[in-house]
Short mmCIF file of C-alpha atoms and ligand atoms in Angstrom, two decimals:
data_model
loop_
_atom_site.label_atom_id
_atom_site.label_comp_id
_atom_site.label_asym_id
_atom_site.label_seq_id
_atom_site.Cartn_x
_atom_site.Cartn_y
_atom_site.Cartn_z
CA MET Y 776 98.96 112.40 48.38
CA HIS Y 777 99.09 110.42 45.12
CA VAL Y 778 100.09 111.98 41.85
CA GLN Y 779 99.11 110.42 38.61
CA THR Y 780 100.59 111.75 35.49
CA ILE Y 781 98.88 112.09 32.39
CA PRO Y 782 101.09 112.60 29.45
CA MET Y 783 99.64 114.67 26.81
CA TRP Y 784 101.05 115.13 23.30
CA THR Y 785 103.60 112.70 23.55
CA GLY Y 786 106.39 112.92 20.88
CA LYS Y 787 105.17 116.47 20.23
CA SER Y 788 105.32 119.18 23.07
CA ASN Y 789 105.51 116.19 25.79
CA ASN Y 790 103.01 117.93 28.17
CA TYR Y 791 102.18 116.67 31.34
CA ALA Y 792 98.81 116.91 33.13
CA TYR Y 793 98.64 115.69 37.05
CA LEU Y 794 95.85 114.13 38.88
CA VAL Y 795 96.54 114.77 42.51
CA THR Y 796 94.55 112.87 45.14
CA ASP Y 797 94.48 112.99 48.74
CA GLU Y 798 94.12 109.55 49.54
CA PRO Y 799 92.05 109.37 52.75
CA THR Y 800 89.37 111.58 51.47
CA LYS Y 801 89.75 111.10 47.84
CA GLU Y 802 89.51 114.74 47.22
CA SER Y 803 91.24 115.69 43.86
CA VAL Y 804 92.62 118.37 41.67
CA ILE Y 805 93.61 118.09 38.02
CA ILE Y 806 96.69 120.39 37.09
CA ASP Y 807 97.02 121.58 33.51
CA PRO Y 808 94.50 119.34 31.80
CA ALA Y 809 95.40 121.35 28.52
CA ASN Y 810 94.15 118.10 26.11
CA PRO Y 811 90.86 117.09 27.20
CA GLU Y 812 90.76 114.28 24.76
CA GLU Y 813 93.62 112.67 26.92
CA VAL Y 814 92.85 113.71 30.17
CA THR Y 815 88.97 113.55 30.44
CA PRO Y 816 88.78 109.74 29.79
CA VAL Y 817 91.10 109.16 32.82
CA LEU Y 818 88.83 111.34 35.08
CA LYS Y 819 85.73 109.78 34.13
CA SER Y 820 87.05 106.49 34.78
CA LYS Y 821 88.36 107.20 38.17
CA LEU Y 822 85.10 108.93 38.90
CA ALA Y 823 83.19 106.00 37.81
CA ALA Y 824 85.08 103.65 39.88
CA GLY Y 825 84.74 106.13 42.88
CA GLU Y 826 88.36 106.63 43.31
CA ILE Y 827 88.47 110.21 43.28
CA LYS Y 828 86.49 113.28 44.06
CA LEU Y 829 87.19 116.05 41.62
CA ASN Y 830 87.03 119.38 43.18
CA ALA Y 831 89.19 121.90 40.67
CA ILE Y 832 91.24 122.48 37.88
CA VAL Y 833 94.67 124.14 38.80
CA ASN Y 834 96.67 125.96 36.17
CA THR Y 835 100.34 126.25 36.73
CA HIS Y 836 100.03 129.39 34.16
CA HIS Y 837 97.71 130.81 31.23
CA HIS Y 838 99.65 129.34 28.21
CA TRP Y 839 97.20 127.26 26.03
CA ASP Y 840 99.20 124.16 26.49
CA HIS Y 841 98.59 124.27 30.16
CA ALA Y 842 95.39 126.18 30.73
CA GLY Y 843 93.85 125.79 27.09
CA GLY Y 844 91.61 123.07 28.00
CA ASN Y 845 89.73 124.73 30.89
CA ASP Y 846 86.71 125.41 28.59
CA GLU Y 847 86.34 121.68 27.30
CA THR Y 848 87.05 120.26 30.82
CA LEU Y 849 84.42 122.73 32.63
CA LYS Y 850 81.71 121.36 29.85
CA VAL Y 851 82.03 117.91 30.85
CA PHE Y 852 82.63 118.68 34.99
CA PRO Y 853 80.86 122.27 35.39
CA HIS Y 854 81.05 122.37 39.31
CA LEU Y 855 85.03 122.51 39.14
CA GLN Y 856 86.60 125.32 40.73
CA VAL Y 857 89.35 126.89 38.79
CA ILE Y 858 92.49 127.67 40.54
CA GLY Y 859 95.23 129.59 38.95
CA GLY Y 860 96.71 132.98 37.84
CA LYS Y 861 94.29 135.89 36.84
CA ASP Y 862 95.16 135.38 33.18
CA CYS Y 863 93.82 131.71 33.15
CA LYS Y 864 90.28 131.36 31.70
CA HIS Y 865 87.33 130.91 34.02
CA VAL Y 866 89.35 131.38 37.09
CA THR Y 867 87.64 131.37 40.34
CA LYS Y 868 90.46 131.52 42.82
CA THR Y 869 93.92 132.91 42.53
CA PRO Y 870 96.26 132.30 45.20
CA ALA Y 871 98.45 134.72 46.55
CA HIS Y 872 101.57 133.56 45.11
CA GLY Y 873 100.46 131.99 41.94
CA GLU Y 874 103.83 131.05 40.55
CA THR Y 875 104.65 127.63 42.18
CA TRP Y 876 102.51 125.12 43.98
CA LYS Y 877 103.34 123.18 46.95
CA ILE Y 878 101.68 120.18 48.69
CA ASP Y 879 102.61 119.53 52.11
CA GLY Y 880 102.21 116.03 53.64
CA ALA Y 881 104.04 112.84 53.69
CA GLN Y 882 105.41 113.49 50.54
CA ARG Y 883 106.40 117.08 49.37
CA ALA Y 884 105.79 118.03 45.73
CA VAL Y 885 105.93 120.99 43.87
CA PHE Y 886 104.40 121.50 40.23
CA THR Y 887 106.61 124.01 38.48
CA GLY Y 888 104.71 124.61 35.00
CA ASP Y 889 107.08 126.17 32.51
CA THR Y 890 109.58 127.43 35.02
CA LEU Y 891 111.80 124.65 36.49
CA PHE Y 892 112.18 121.61 34.28
CA ILE Y 893 114.54 118.57 35.34
CA GLY Y 894 117.89 119.82 34.50
CA GLY Y 895 116.60 123.20 32.84
CA CYS Y 896 114.25 126.05 32.91
CA GLY Y 897 111.68 127.73 30.79
CA ARG Y 898 112.39 130.26 28.05
CA PHE Y 899 112.04 133.93 29.31
CA PHE Y 900 108.65 134.38 27.14
CA GLU Y 901 107.07 137.13 29.34
CA GLY Y 902 109.78 137.58 31.97
CA THR Y 903 113.38 138.60 32.50
CA ALA Y 904 116.50 136.57 33.48
CA ALA Y 905 116.37 138.57 36.84
CA GLN Y 906 112.81 137.18 37.31
CA MET Y 907 113.84 133.46 36.57
CA HIS Y 908 116.89 133.80 38.89
CA LYS Y 909 114.27 134.90 41.56
CA ALA Y 910 111.90 131.98 40.55
CA LEU Y 911 114.54 129.34 40.72
CA ASN Y 912 117.15 130.40 43.26
CA VAL Y 913 114.95 132.14 45.85
CA THR Y 914 111.46 130.73 45.61
CA LEU Y 915 111.92 127.25 44.71
CA ALA Y 916 115.46 127.25 46.11
CA SER Y 917 113.89 127.89 49.37
CA LEU Y 918 111.57 124.68 49.44
CA PRO Y 919 112.98 121.75 51.49
CA ASP Y 920 115.59 119.62 49.51
CA ASP Y 921 113.39 116.70 49.66
CA THR Y 922 110.34 118.34 47.53
CA LYS Y 923 109.72 116.19 44.49
CA VAL Y 924 109.64 118.23 41.23
CA TYR Y 925 106.76 117.71 38.72
CA SER Y 926 107.29 119.82 35.69
CA GLY Y 927 104.93 120.86 33.08
CA HIS Y 928 106.84 119.16 29.99
CA GLU Y 929 109.32 116.12 29.70
CA TYR Y 930 112.28 117.93 28.33
CA THR Y 931 114.91 116.18 30.27
CA LYS Y 932 116.92 114.25 27.57
CA SER Y 933 117.49 117.55 25.42
CA ASN Y 934 118.35 119.53 28.95
CA VAL Y 935 121.02 116.81 29.83
CA LYS Y 936 122.71 117.52 26.49
CA PHE Y 937 123.07 120.95 27.55
CA LEU Y 938 124.20 120.48 31.07
CA LEU Y 939 127.01 118.06 29.80
CA ALA Y 940 128.00 120.83 27.59
CA VAL Y 941 128.28 123.16 30.64
CA SER Y 942 129.88 120.86 33.10
CA ASN Y 943 130.86 117.21 33.69
CA SER Y 944 129.94 116.88 37.03
CA ALA Y 945 129.04 113.61 38.81
CA ALA Y 946 125.34 114.91 39.44
CA ILE Y 947 124.96 115.63 35.91
CA LYS Y 948 126.48 112.15 34.91
CA ARG Y 949 123.94 110.48 37.19
CA LEU Y 950 121.17 112.53 35.59
CA HIS Y 951 122.30 111.42 32.19
CA ASP Y 952 122.70 107.82 33.05
CA PHE Y 953 118.89 108.11 34.34
CA THR Y 954 117.57 109.48 31.02
CA LYS Y 955 119.32 106.51 29.18
CA ASN Y 956 116.80 104.01 30.94
CA ASN Y 957 113.72 106.16 31.36
CA GLN Y 958 111.54 108.20 29.43
CA GLN Y 959 110.02 110.11 32.30
CA THR Y 960 111.74 112.03 34.90
CA GLN Y 961 108.92 113.66 36.71
CA GLY Y 962 108.21 112.99 40.31
CA VAL Y 963 111.64 111.17 40.67
CA PHE Y 964 114.10 114.31 41.14
CA THR Y 965 113.88 116.70 43.94
CA ILE Y 966 114.77 120.35 44.62
CA GLY Y 967 117.90 119.18 46.15
CA ASP Y 968 118.90 117.13 42.93
CA GLU Y 969 118.21 120.09 40.94
CA LYS Y 970 120.40 122.15 42.98
CA ALA Y 971 123.14 119.57 42.37
CA HIS Y 972 122.62 118.99 38.55
CA ASN Y 973 120.77 122.10 36.99
CA VAL Y 974 123.20 124.68 35.89
CA PHE Y 975 120.34 127.30 36.07
CA MET Y 976 120.39 126.81 39.94
CA ARG Y 977 124.04 126.82 40.10
CA LEU Y 978 124.87 130.42 39.13
CA SER Y 979 128.17 130.58 41.36
CA ASP Y 980 129.45 127.33 40.23
CA PRO Y 981 133.14 127.91 38.90
CA GLU Y 982 132.50 125.77 36.14
CA VAL Y 983 129.17 127.47 35.12
CA LEU Y 984 130.94 130.83 35.46
CA LYS Y 985 133.74 129.62 33.14
CA ALA Y 986 131.53 128.26 30.61
CA THR Y 987 129.53 131.71 30.47
CA GLY Y 988 132.50 134.16 31.05
CA LYS Y 989 130.13 136.12 33.54
CA LYS Y 990 130.16 136.71 37.32
CA ASP Y 991 126.92 138.53 38.14
CA PRO Y 992 124.06 135.97 38.82
CA VAL Y 993 121.56 137.60 36.40
CA GLU Y 994 124.30 137.92 33.86
CA VAL Y 995 125.02 134.00 34.30
CA MET Y 996 121.33 133.16 33.93
CA THR Y 997 121.02 135.31 30.80
CA ALA Y 998 124.27 133.66 29.23
CA LEU Y 999 123.12 130.21 30.16
CA ARG Y 1000 119.62 130.86 28.32
CA GLU Y 1001 121.07 132.18 25.18
CA MET Y 1002 123.61 129.29 25.13
CA LYS Y 1003 120.72 126.80 25.63
CA ASN Y 1004 118.64 128.61 22.97
CA ALA Y 1005 121.38 128.49 20.57
CA MET Y 1006 121.88 124.63 20.80
ZN1 ZN P 1381 104.67 124.65 28.54
#
């Protein structure tokens, strides 16, 4: 499996689309092609070079900055299936567990949309702290530790500032060092790394309990999110 990152709205919302290709067969899907202006030219040149067979659009979730490019993309590539939650436009197929994507093979990867970011998590726009706790610490945490994380935005630099305000662990310092020299962090860190440096996945860490003044995991999650929002 090969993953090509296509950055979108760099310097603004810093979104990522991902072109995922099964190399032996060239079968490919494009994940969250929200800004066709930046994504379609890449797809066209890969197709022209015979490097991919494009089968589907995959949407991590229905927000416009992830699924908002479906219309335009389908105008150019009308044969594509659209795989995503039932709220995404033109969906032809909804998986049983639509929250996260997992591709097994030589390299395991998960495309986490706005749920898990490197060193952070999404705001609770349409869900609750309890749902985020379950998504991060039950669903994603149950993936093998070597699963690489590809999130929907590059937010790591600002996430690290918050992590350092909560804890000075060696894992957080390592992530901080990485962000000093690297603009992009997708596909570098794993679920195992997130369990070590992401405080939203460390709800019983004594430092996290101390920083939030809470004990119950859902209350800790709520407090962390409020602290991060206020930063
Ligand atoms: Zn987003």
